[in-house]
């Protein structure tokens, strides 16, 4: 405890100092530390954001909710914008047209029967890291985290397939060998990072927009769609400091609502037109009834039950997401409601 109190008092140390005090439940001290630096404007904007978000968390933990809301508002006002509902609607409409129920049968498919891939999709703060940790604790499975492999392969598709058409229109000019090569390029990551594993988890949540391509590449893939009450999910996103330039929709409450609705609509489209094996895992149900839900997840993955999956926090695995602290402790339900 003395170590936290002895931290140098500067804007650059304010965030780790505040978070250390929060972990020790010294909330009033944490509020004082962060509050001393909220007026600093000569520091980088991202540092200012971090201070305001840390203050919001300290106020929330202290039960000072009006102050937490104000601090989070200040933090999000400094966040980069750029997201528009119109662009997302346009993109999702293109996906729905290319992957319409009558068009999917005309598209080429890769000749790939690999059953290793498990894709966890959804919006941030949906319980996806917890779900991945449960599977990763199994002796026959590995979680690779939020890998960017599929997104990079999609960016390179025009060059690889020799077409000037953008994604996803370029699928009209591709063929089975082209998709087969993309599938094999993706699976090389499994071979190098998870050799010998029966199941491998890709937790890049943004792959929810790529489920159409996943169906063409990996017809035997398993999809876990993580969900959470939209009010809890959106508020949790709004209270988080995402990396600069990512999830721009999360800095505005109205945009959060629009994004949730658009993502829900897209997922319902995928489920209506794709022949994929999909399991919905609800965060509230998972934390309320861990063992039955864990058994349900493992059954879906065709993995035998192992008690270690109920003690996921003991794995010692490195987690590089905003939920890293939460999944290093036993299950708790205080984030519900």
mmCIF file of C-alpha atoms in Angstrom:
data_model
loop_
_atom_site.group_PDB
_atom_site.id
_atom_site.type_symbol
_atom_site.label_atom_id
_atom_site.label_comp_id
_atom_site.label_asym_id
_atom_site.label_seq_id
_atom_site.Cartn_x
_atom_site.Cartn_y
_atom_site.Cartn_z
ATOM 1 C CA UNK A 1 0.000 0.000 0.000
ATOM 2 C CA UNK A 2 2.851 2.349 0.741
ATOM 3 C CA UNK A 3 4.173 1.733 -2.768
ATOM 4 C CA UNK A 4 1.035 3.195 -4.345
ATOM 5 C CA UNK A 5 1.143 6.230 -2.068
ATOM 6 C CA UNK A 6 4.790 6.867 -2.952
ATOM 7 C CA UNK A 7 4.193 7.042 -6.749
ATOM 8 C CA UNK A 8 5.507 10.233 -8.390
ATOM 9 C CA UNK A 9 2.703 12.705 -8.849
ATOM 10 C CA UNK A 10 2.596 13.657 -12.534
ATOM 11 C CA UNK A 11 0.121 13.417 -15.422
ATOM 12 C CA UNK A 12 2.084 10.534 -16.948
ATOM 13 C CA UNK A 13 1.911 8.460 -13.760
ATOM 14 C CA UNK A 14 -1.631 9.478 -12.804
ATOM 15 C CA UNK A 15 -3.366 6.640 -14.664
ATOM 16 C CA UNK A 16 -1.336 3.692 -13.301
ATOM 17 C CA UNK A 17 -1.335 5.340 -9.862
ATOM 18 C CA UNK A 18 -5.116 5.740 -9.959
ATOM 19 C CA UNK A 19 -5.662 2.185 -11.148
ATOM 20 C CA UNK A 20 -3.378 0.799 -8.437
ATOM 21 C CA UNK A 21 -5.426 2.614 -5.807
ATOM 22 C CA UNK A 22 -8.654 1.328 -7.352
ATOM 23 C CA UNK A 23 -7.374 -2.259 -7.124
ATOM 24 C CA UNK A 24 -6.730 -1.653 -3.421
ATOM 25 C CA UNK A 25 -10.253 -0.194 -3.111
ATOM 26 C CA UNK A 26 -8.884 3.174 -2.018
ATOM 27 C CA UNK A 27 -11.374 4.966 -4.201
ATOM 28 C CA UNK A 28 -11.326 8.431 -2.651
ATOM 29 C CA UNK A 29 -7.544 8.559 -2.945
ATOM 30 C CA UNK A 30 -7.803 7.393 -6.563
ATOM 31 C CA UNK A 31 -10.279 10.186 -7.291
ATOM 32 C CA UNK A 32 -7.929 12.729 -5.739
ATOM 33 C CA UNK A 33 -4.924 11.520 -7.772
ATOM 34 C CA UNK A 34 -6.746 11.582 -11.120
ATOM 35 C CA UNK A 35 -8.597 14.786 -10.314
ATOM 36 C CA UNK A 36 -5.356 16.695 -9.809
ATOM 37 C CA UNK A 37 -4.491 16.305 -13.495
ATOM 38 C CA UNK A 38 -7.764 16.683 -15.365
ATOM 39 C CA UNK A 39 -6.983 20.336 -16.143
ATOM 40 C CA UNK A 40 -3.627 19.503 -17.758
ATOM 41 C CA UNK A 41 -3.865 20.425 -21.452
ATOM 42 C CA UNK A 42 -0.195 20.470 -22.445
ATOM 43 C CA UNK A 43 -0.018 16.667 -22.345
ATOM 44 C CA UNK A 44 -0.957 14.392 -25.287
ATOM 45 C CA UNK A 45 -4.698 14.004 -25.853
ATOM 46 C CA UNK A 46 -4.535 10.258 -25.328
ATOM 47 C CA UNK A 47 -3.007 10.810 -21.879
ATOM 48 C CA UNK A 48 -5.802 13.253 -21.077
ATOM 49 C CA UNK A 49 -8.328 10.620 -22.165
ATOM 50 C CA UNK A 50 -6.675 8.070 -19.909
ATOM 51 C CA UNK A 51 -6.865 10.358 -16.882
ATOM 52 C CA UNK A 52 -10.549 11.114 -17.416
ATOM 53 C CA UNK A 53 -11.399 7.428 -17.943
ATOM 54 C CA UNK A 54 -9.441 6.466 -14.811
ATOM 55 C CA UNK A 55 -11.325 9.132 -12.861
ATOM 56 C CA UNK A 56 -14.635 7.819 -14.213
ATOM 57 C CA UNK A 57 -13.782 4.305 -13.045
ATOM 58 C CA UNK A 58 -12.750 5.513 -9.586
ATOM 59 C CA UNK A 59 -15.964 7.507 -9.200
ATOM 60 C CA UNK A 60 -18.063 4.578 -10.389
ATOM 61 C CA UNK A 61 -16.416 2.207 -7.883
ATOM 62 C CA UNK A 62 -16.966 4.786 -5.134
ATOM 63 C CA UNK A 63 -20.669 4.967 -5.982
ATOM 64 C CA UNK A 64 -20.380 8.588 -7.129
ATOM 65 C CA UNK A 65 -22.269 7.911 -10.332
ATOM 66 C CA UNK A 66 -23.043 11.471 -11.440
ATOM 67 C CA UNK A 67 -19.344 12.298 -11.237
ATOM 68 C CA UNK A 68 -18.480 9.080 -13.071
ATOM 69 C CA UNK A 69 -20.848 10.014 -15.883
ATOM 70 C CA UNK A 70 -19.363 13.494 -16.148
ATOM 71 C CA UNK A 71 -15.788 12.150 -16.219
ATOM 72 C CA UNK A 72 -16.661 9.605 -18.891
ATOM 73 C CA UNK A 73 -18.351 12.344 -20.909
ATOM 74 C CA UNK A 74 -15.166 14.410 -20.770
ATOM 75 C CA UNK A 75 -13.061 11.397 -21.779
ATOM 76 C CA UNK A 76 -15.260 10.536 -24.739
ATOM 77 C CA UNK A 77 -15.337 14.172 -25.874
ATOM 78 C CA UNK A 78 -11.567 13.828 -26.404
ATOM 79 C CA UNK A 79 -11.927 10.584 -28.353
ATOM 80 C CA UNK A 80 -11.507 10.512 -32.110
ATOM 81 C CA UNK A 81 -14.787 10.466 -34.001
ATOM 82 C CA UNK A 82 -15.261 9.463 -37.600
ATOM 83 C CA UNK A 83 -17.921 6.773 -37.338
ATOM 84 C CA UNK A 84 -21.132 7.326 -39.263
ATOM 85 C CA UNK A 85 -24.221 5.196 -39.244
ATOM 86 C CA UNK A 86 -24.566 5.717 -43.000
ATOM 87 C CA UNK A 87 -21.221 4.078 -43.791
ATOM 88 C CA UNK A 88 -22.009 1.050 -41.666
ATOM 89 C CA UNK A 89 -25.475 0.724 -43.180
ATOM 90 C CA UNK A 90 -23.964 0.906 -46.672
ATOM 91 C CA UNK A 91 -21.331 -1.728 -45.883
ATOM 92 C CA UNK A 92 -23.808 -4.108 -44.255
ATOM 93 C CA UNK A 93 -26.226 -3.653 -47.161
ATOM 94 C CA UNK A 94 -23.499 -4.696 -49.613
ATOM 95 C CA UNK A 95 -22.774 -7.771 -47.539
ATOM 96 C CA UNK A 96 -26.466 -8.679 -47.439
ATOM 97 C CA UNK A 97 -26.705 -8.326 -51.230
ATOM 98 C CA UNK A 98 -23.609 -10.415 -52.003
ATOM 99 C CA UNK A 99 -24.565 -13.021 -49.419
ATOM 100 C CA UNK A 100 -28.282 -13.100 -50.157
ATOM 101 C CA UNK A 101 -30.089 -16.411 -49.752
ATOM 102 C CA UNK A 102 -30.388 -16.879 -53.509
ATOM 103 C CA UNK A 103 -26.813 -15.838 -54.269
ATOM 104 C CA UNK A 104 -24.749 -17.886 -51.837
ATOM 105 C CA UNK A 105 -25.213 -21.086 -53.790
ATOM 106 C CA UNK A 106 -23.684 -19.412 -56.853
ATOM 107 C CA UNK A 107 -20.506 -18.389 -55.024
ATOM 108 C CA UNK A 108 -17.398 -20.592 -55.040
ATOM 109 C CA UNK A 109 -16.476 -22.504 -51.891
ATOM 110 C CA UNK A 110 -13.078 -23.664 -50.661
ATOM 111 C CA UNK A 111 -12.609 -27.403 -50.448
ATOM 112 C CA UNK A 112 -11.698 -27.301 -46.761
ATOM 113 C CA UNK A 113 -13.045 -29.667 -44.112
ATOM 114 C CA UNK A 114 -10.860 -28.453 -41.259
ATOM 115 C CA UNK A 115 -12.831 -28.535 -38.010
ATOM 116 C CA UNK A 116 -10.324 -26.643 -35.866
ATOM 117 C CA UNK A 117 -11.614 -23.072 -36.349
ATOM 118 C CA UNK A 118 -13.807 -21.523 -33.680
ATOM 119 C CA UNK A 119 -14.689 -17.874 -34.268
ATOM 120 C CA UNK A 120 -15.983 -15.816 -31.337
ATOM 121 C CA UNK A 121 -17.872 -12.764 -32.594
ATOM 122 C CA UNK A 122 -19.930 -9.921 -31.176
ATOM 123 C CA UNK A 123 -19.409 -6.404 -29.878
ATOM 124 C CA UNK A 124 -16.803 -5.477 -27.239
ATOM 125 C CA UNK A 125 -17.660 -6.029 -23.570
ATOM 126 C CA UNK A 126 -19.929 -8.981 -24.411
ATOM 127 C CA UNK A 127 -18.133 -11.666 -22.385
ATOM 128 C CA UNK A 128 -16.028 -12.892 -25.298
ATOM 129 C CA UNK A 129 -12.728 -12.948 -23.373
ATOM 130 C CA UNK A 130 -14.349 -14.983 -20.596
ATOM 131 C CA UNK A 131 -15.709 -17.447 -23.165
ATOM 132 C CA UNK A 132 -12.328 -17.767 -24.848
ATOM 133 C CA UNK A 133 -10.588 -18.301 -21.504
ATOM 134 C CA UNK A 134 -12.940 -21.172 -20.677
ATOM 135 C CA UNK A 135 -12.128 -22.919 -23.966
ATOM 136 C CA UNK A 136 -8.410 -22.122 -23.772
ATOM 137 C CA UNK A 137 -8.232 -23.812 -20.349
ATOM 138 C CA UNK A 138 -9.061 -27.106 -22.084
ATOM 139 C CA UNK A 139 -6.109 -29.376 -22.829
ATOM 140 C CA UNK A 140 -7.171 -29.822 -26.454
ATOM 141 C CA UNK A 141 -7.867 -26.185 -27.312
ATOM 142 C CA UNK A 142 -6.022 -22.903 -27.657
ATOM 143 C CA UNK A 143 -7.203 -19.318 -27.873
ATOM 144 C CA UNK A 144 -5.194 -17.063 -30.177
ATOM 145 C CA UNK A 145 -6.829 -13.834 -29.030
ATOM 146 C CA UNK A 146 -7.838 -11.024 -31.362
ATOM 147 C CA UNK A 147 -5.704 -11.991 -34.348
ATOM 148 C CA UNK A 148 -5.923 -9.874 -37.499
ATOM 149 C CA UNK A 149 -5.192 -12.710 -39.939
ATOM 150 C CA UNK A 150 -8.531 -12.897 -41.711
ATOM 151 C CA UNK A 151 -8.796 -9.111 -42.091
ATOM 152 C CA UNK A 152 -5.338 -8.916 -43.661
ATOM 153 C CA UNK A 153 -6.146 -11.732 -46.063
ATOM 154 C CA UNK A 154 -9.311 -9.905 -47.142
ATOM 155 C CA UNK A 155 -7.316 -6.709 -47.763
ATOM 156 C CA UNK A 156 -4.944 -8.668 -50.015
ATOM 157 C CA UNK A 157 -7.674 -10.518 -51.916
ATOM 158 C CA UNK A 158 -7.893 -8.107 -54.910
ATOM 159 C CA UNK A 159 -4.171 -8.511 -55.623
ATOM 160 C CA UNK A 160 -4.116 -12.230 -54.932
ATOM 161 C CA UNK A 161 -7.166 -12.943 -57.055
ATOM 162 C CA UNK A 162 -6.173 -10.544 -59.832
ATOM 163 C CA UNK A 163 -9.275 -8.352 -59.753
ATOM 164 C CA UNK A 164 -9.917 -4.628 -59.446
ATOM 165 C CA UNK A 165 -13.208 -5.152 -57.681
ATOM 166 C CA UNK A 166 -13.287 -4.295 -53.965
ATOM 167 C CA UNK A 167 -14.454 -6.575 -51.198
ATOM 168 C CA UNK A 168 -17.068 -8.091 -51.175
ATOM 169 C CA UNK A 169 -17.989 -7.565 -54.859
ATOM 170 C CA UNK A 170 -14.786 -9.360 -55.904
ATOM 171 C CA UNK A 171 -16.338 -12.698 -54.929
ATOM 172 C CA UNK A 172 -18.087 -12.644 -58.298
ATOM 173 C CA UNK A 173 -14.679 -12.980 -59.969
ATOM 174 C CA UNK A 174 -13.017 -15.543 -57.744
ATOM 175 C CA UNK A 175 -13.024 -19.334 -57.895
ATOM 176 C CA UNK A 176 -12.544 -22.387 -55.719
ATOM 177 C CA UNK A 177 -8.702 -22.536 -56.025
ATOM 178 C CA UNK A 178 -8.481 -18.869 -55.078
ATOM 179 C CA UNK A 179 -10.552 -19.377 -51.930
ATOM 180 C CA UNK A 180 -8.676 -22.581 -51.147
ATOM 181 C CA UNK A 181 -5.379 -20.705 -51.114
ATOM 182 C CA UNK A 182 -6.827 -18.108 -48.737
ATOM 183 C CA UNK A 183 -8.117 -20.831 -46.417
ATOM 184 C CA UNK A 184 -4.709 -22.497 -46.339
ATOM 185 C CA UNK A 185 -2.965 -19.178 -45.675
ATOM 186 C CA UNK A 186 -5.249 -18.619 -42.696
ATOM 187 C CA UNK A 187 -4.722 -22.125 -41.314
ATOM 188 C CA UNK A 188 -0.941 -21.698 -41.388
ATOM 189 C CA UNK A 189 -1.355 -19.510 -38.314
ATOM 190 C CA UNK A 190 -2.934 -22.467 -36.518
ATOM 191 C CA UNK A 191 -0.082 -24.740 -37.574
ATOM 192 C CA UNK A 192 2.546 -22.378 -36.171
ATOM 193 C CA UNK A 193 0.772 -21.014 -33.076
ATOM 194 C CA UNK A 194 -1.385 -23.967 -32.038
ATOM 195 C CA UNK A 195 0.207 -27.155 -33.393
ATOM 196 C CA UNK A 196 -1.602 -30.354 -32.534
ATOM 197 C CA UNK A 197 -4.660 -28.668 -31.059
ATOM 198 C CA UNK A 198 -8.102 -30.068 -31.797
ATOM 199 C CA UNK A 199 -9.788 -26.652 -31.573
ATOM 200 C CA UNK A 200 -8.385 -23.159 -32.081
ATOM 201 C CA UNK A 201 -10.212 -19.945 -31.148
ATOM 202 C CA UNK A 202 -10.018 -16.714 -33.152
ATOM 203 C CA UNK A 203 -11.527 -14.028 -30.906
ATOM 204 C CA UNK A 204 -11.391 -11.139 -33.352
ATOM 205 C CA UNK A 205 -14.898 -9.808 -32.671
ATOM 206 C CA UNK A 206 -14.919 -7.838 -35.925
ATOM 207 C CA UNK A 207 -15.105 -11.122 -37.811
ATOM 208 C CA UNK A 208 -18.858 -10.810 -37.356
ATOM 209 C CA UNK A 209 -18.852 -8.886 -40.652
ATOM 210 C CA UNK A 210 -16.866 -11.703 -42.293
ATOM 211 C CA UNK A 211 -19.118 -14.643 -41.455
ATOM 212 C CA UNK A 212 -20.180 -14.876 -45.091
ATOM 213 C CA UNK A 213 -16.577 -15.439 -46.186
ATOM 214 C CA UNK A 214 -15.967 -17.778 -43.245
ATOM 215 C CA UNK A 215 -18.854 -19.916 -44.484
ATOM 216 C CA UNK A 216 -17.186 -20.137 -47.914
ATOM 217 C CA UNK A 217 -13.736 -20.895 -46.501
ATOM 218 C CA UNK A 218 -14.507 -23.122 -43.517
ATOM 219 C CA UNK A 219 -17.914 -24.815 -43.779
ATOM 220 C CA UNK A 220 -17.189 -26.846 -40.628
ATOM 221 C CA UNK A 221 -16.153 -23.879 -38.514
ATOM 222 C CA UNK A 222 -17.959 -23.214 -35.252
ATOM 223 C CA UNK A 223 -19.248 -19.712 -34.484
ATOM 224 C CA UNK A 224 -19.819 -18.522 -30.920
ATOM 225 C CA UNK A 225 -21.880 -15.338 -30.820
ATOM 226 C CA UNK A 226 -21.419 -13.642 -27.445
ATOM 227 C CA UNK A 227 -24.281 -11.425 -26.315
ATOM 228 C CA UNK A 228 -25.064 -9.241 -23.332
ATOM 229 C CA UNK A 229 -27.932 -6.976 -22.315
ATOM 230 C CA UNK A 230 -27.573 -4.003 -24.691
ATOM 231 C CA UNK A 231 -27.772 -1.387 -21.930
ATOM 232 C CA UNK A 232 -24.941 -3.030 -19.978
ATOM 233 C CA UNK A 233 -22.879 -3.641 -23.102
ATOM 234 C CA UNK A 234 -23.211 -0.127 -24.481
ATOM 235 C CA UNK A 235 -22.557 1.566 -21.136
ATOM 236 C CA UNK A 236 -19.498 -0.616 -20.565
ATOM 237 C CA UNK A 237 -18.130 0.315 -24.009
ATOM 238 C CA UNK A 238 -18.746 4.007 -23.330
ATOM 239 C CA UNK A 239 -16.797 3.777 -20.067
ATOM 240 C CA UNK A 240 -13.744 2.157 -21.718
ATOM 241 C CA UNK A 241 -10.622 3.723 -23.179
ATOM 242 C CA UNK A 242 -10.294 1.975 -26.526
ATOM 243 C CA UNK A 243 -7.054 2.444 -28.495
ATOM 244 C CA UNK A 244 -7.024 5.624 -30.624
ATOM 245 C CA UNK A 245 -8.735 5.181 -33.973
ATOM 246 C CA UNK A 246 -10.697 2.077 -32.965
ATOM 247 C CA UNK A 247 -14.391 1.630 -32.193
ATOM 248 C CA UNK A 248 -15.165 5.292 -32.856
ATOM 249 C CA UNK A 249 -18.868 4.561 -32.394
ATOM 250 C CA UNK A 250 -18.207 3.861 -28.685
ATOM 251 C CA UNK A 251 -17.560 7.502 -27.770
ATOM 252 C CA UNK A 252 -21.157 8.610 -28.316
ATOM 253 C CA UNK A 253 -24.216 7.137 -26.605
ATOM 254 C CA UNK A 254 -26.486 7.535 -29.625
ATOM 255 C CA UNK A 255 -23.893 5.947 -31.917
ATOM 256 C CA UNK A 256 -23.582 3.048 -29.505
ATOM 257 C CA UNK A 257 -27.287 2.382 -29.775
ATOM 258 C CA UNK A 258 -27.197 2.561 -33.566
ATOM 259 C CA UNK A 259 -24.177 0.249 -33.758
ATOM 260 C CA UNK A 260 -25.784 -2.310 -31.496
ATOM 261 C CA UNK A 261 -28.933 -2.384 -33.631
ATOM 262 C CA UNK A 262 -26.979 -2.634 -36.902
ATOM 263 C CA UNK A 263 -24.816 -5.459 -35.564
ATOM 264 C CA UNK A 264 -27.856 -7.324 -34.276
ATOM 265 C CA UNK A 265 -29.530 -6.960 -37.673
ATOM 266 C CA UNK A 266 -26.430 -8.229 -39.485
ATOM 267 C CA UNK A 267 -26.151 -11.265 -37.219
ATOM 268 C CA UNK A 268 -29.792 -12.115 -37.804
ATOM 269 C CA UNK A 269 -29.118 -11.916 -41.554
ATOM 270 C CA UNK A 270 -26.175 -14.319 -41.283
ATOM 271 C CA UNK A 271 -28.229 -16.784 -39.285
ATOM 272 C CA UNK A 272 -30.992 -16.690 -41.871
ATOM 273 C CA UNK A 273 -28.812 -17.312 -44.943
ATOM 274 C CA UNK A 274 -25.656 -19.173 -43.860
ATOM 275 C CA UNK A 275 -25.302 -22.852 -43.143
ATOM 276 C CA UNK A 276 -22.960 -22.360 -40.188
ATOM 277 C CA UNK A 277 -22.874 -23.992 -36.770
ATOM 278 C CA UNK A 278 -23.669 -21.084 -34.399
ATOM 279 C CA UNK A 279 -23.950 -21.045 -30.602
ATOM 280 C CA UNK A 280 -25.172 -17.986 -28.732
ATOM 281 C CA UNK A 281 -23.509 -17.482 -25.349
ATOM 282 C CA UNK A 282 -25.236 -14.938 -23.144
ATOM 283 C CA UNK A 283 -23.018 -13.174 -20.607
ATOM 284 C CA UNK A 284 -25.687 -12.956 -17.931
ATOM 285 C CA UNK A 285 -26.452 -16.688 -18.219
ATOM 286 C CA UNK A 286 -22.750 -17.567 -18.185
ATOM 287 C CA UNK A 287 -21.917 -15.738 -14.956
ATOM 288 C CA UNK A 288 -25.123 -16.900 -13.260
ATOM 289 C CA UNK A 289 -24.643 -20.585 -14.020
ATOM 290 C CA UNK A 290 -21.005 -21.226 -14.904
ATOM 291 C CA UNK A 291 -20.774 -25.018 -14.953
ATOM 292 C CA UNK A 292 -23.866 -25.789 -17.080
ATOM 293 C CA UNK A 293 -22.936 -23.039 -19.513
ATOM 294 C CA UNK A 294 -19.329 -24.246 -19.649
ATOM 295 C CA UNK A 295 -20.495 -27.774 -20.418
ATOM 296 C CA UNK A 296 -22.757 -26.354 -23.131
ATOM 297 C CA UNK A 297 -19.835 -24.473 -24.702
ATOM 298 C CA UNK A 298 -17.548 -27.507 -24.588
ATOM 299 C CA UNK A 299 -20.261 -29.757 -26.050
ATOM 300 C CA UNK A 300 -20.646 -27.307 -28.921
ATOM 301 C CA UNK A 301 -16.885 -27.442 -29.505
ATOM 302 C CA UNK A 302 -16.986 -31.263 -29.346
ATOM 303 C CA UNK A 303 -14.618 -31.237 -26.382
ATOM 304 C CA UNK A 304 -15.002 -33.450 -23.285
ATOM 305 C CA UNK A 305 -15.606 -31.642 -20.027
ATOM 306 C CA UNK A 306 -12.493 -30.801 -17.993
ATOM 307 C CA UNK A 307 -12.701 -29.244 -14.500
ATOM 308 C CA UNK A 308 -9.858 -26.862 -15.410
ATOM 309 C CA UNK A 309 -12.304 -24.979 -17.635
ATOM 310 C CA UNK A 310 -14.186 -23.898 -14.499
ATOM 311 C CA UNK A 311 -10.925 -22.503 -13.079
ATOM 312 C CA UNK A 312 -9.955 -20.528 -16.170
ATOM 313 C CA UNK A 313 -8.342 -17.759 -14.105
ATOM 314 C CA UNK A 314 -5.612 -20.175 -12.960
ATOM 315 C CA UNK A 315 -4.226 -20.769 -16.453
ATOM 316 C CA UNK A 316 -1.636 -17.973 -16.265
ATOM 317 C CA UNK A 317 -2.363 -17.150 -19.892
ATOM 318 C CA UNK A 318 -1.518 -13.658 -21.149
ATOM 319 C CA UNK A 319 -4.665 -11.740 -22.138
ATOM 320 C CA UNK A 320 -4.292 -8.577 -24.193
ATOM 321 C CA UNK A 321 -7.816 -7.181 -24.076
ATOM 322 C CA UNK A 322 -9.686 -4.661 -21.941
ATOM 323 C CA UNK A 323 -11.005 -7.632 -19.925
ATOM 324 C CA UNK A 324 -7.557 -8.847 -18.854
ATOM 325 C CA UNK A 325 -8.122 -7.981 -15.190
ATOM 326 C CA UNK A 326 -11.571 -9.544 -15.045
ATOM 327 C CA UNK A 327 -10.544 -12.959 -16.419
ATOM 328 C CA UNK A 328 -7.691 -13.297 -13.920
ATOM 329 C CA UNK A 329 -10.185 -13.753 -11.094
ATOM 330 C CA UNK A 330 -13.047 -16.197 -10.379
ATOM 331 C CA UNK A 331 -16.431 -15.607 -11.963
ATOM 332 C CA UNK A 332 -18.450 -12.702 -10.560
ATOM 333 C CA UNK A 333 -21.813 -11.152 -11.357
ATOM 334 C CA UNK A 334 -21.373 -7.564 -10.255
ATOM 335 C CA UNK A 335 -21.200 -6.316 -13.860
ATOM 336 C CA UNK A 336 -24.734 -7.532 -14.541
ATOM 337 C CA UNK A 337 -27.397 -4.829 -14.490
#
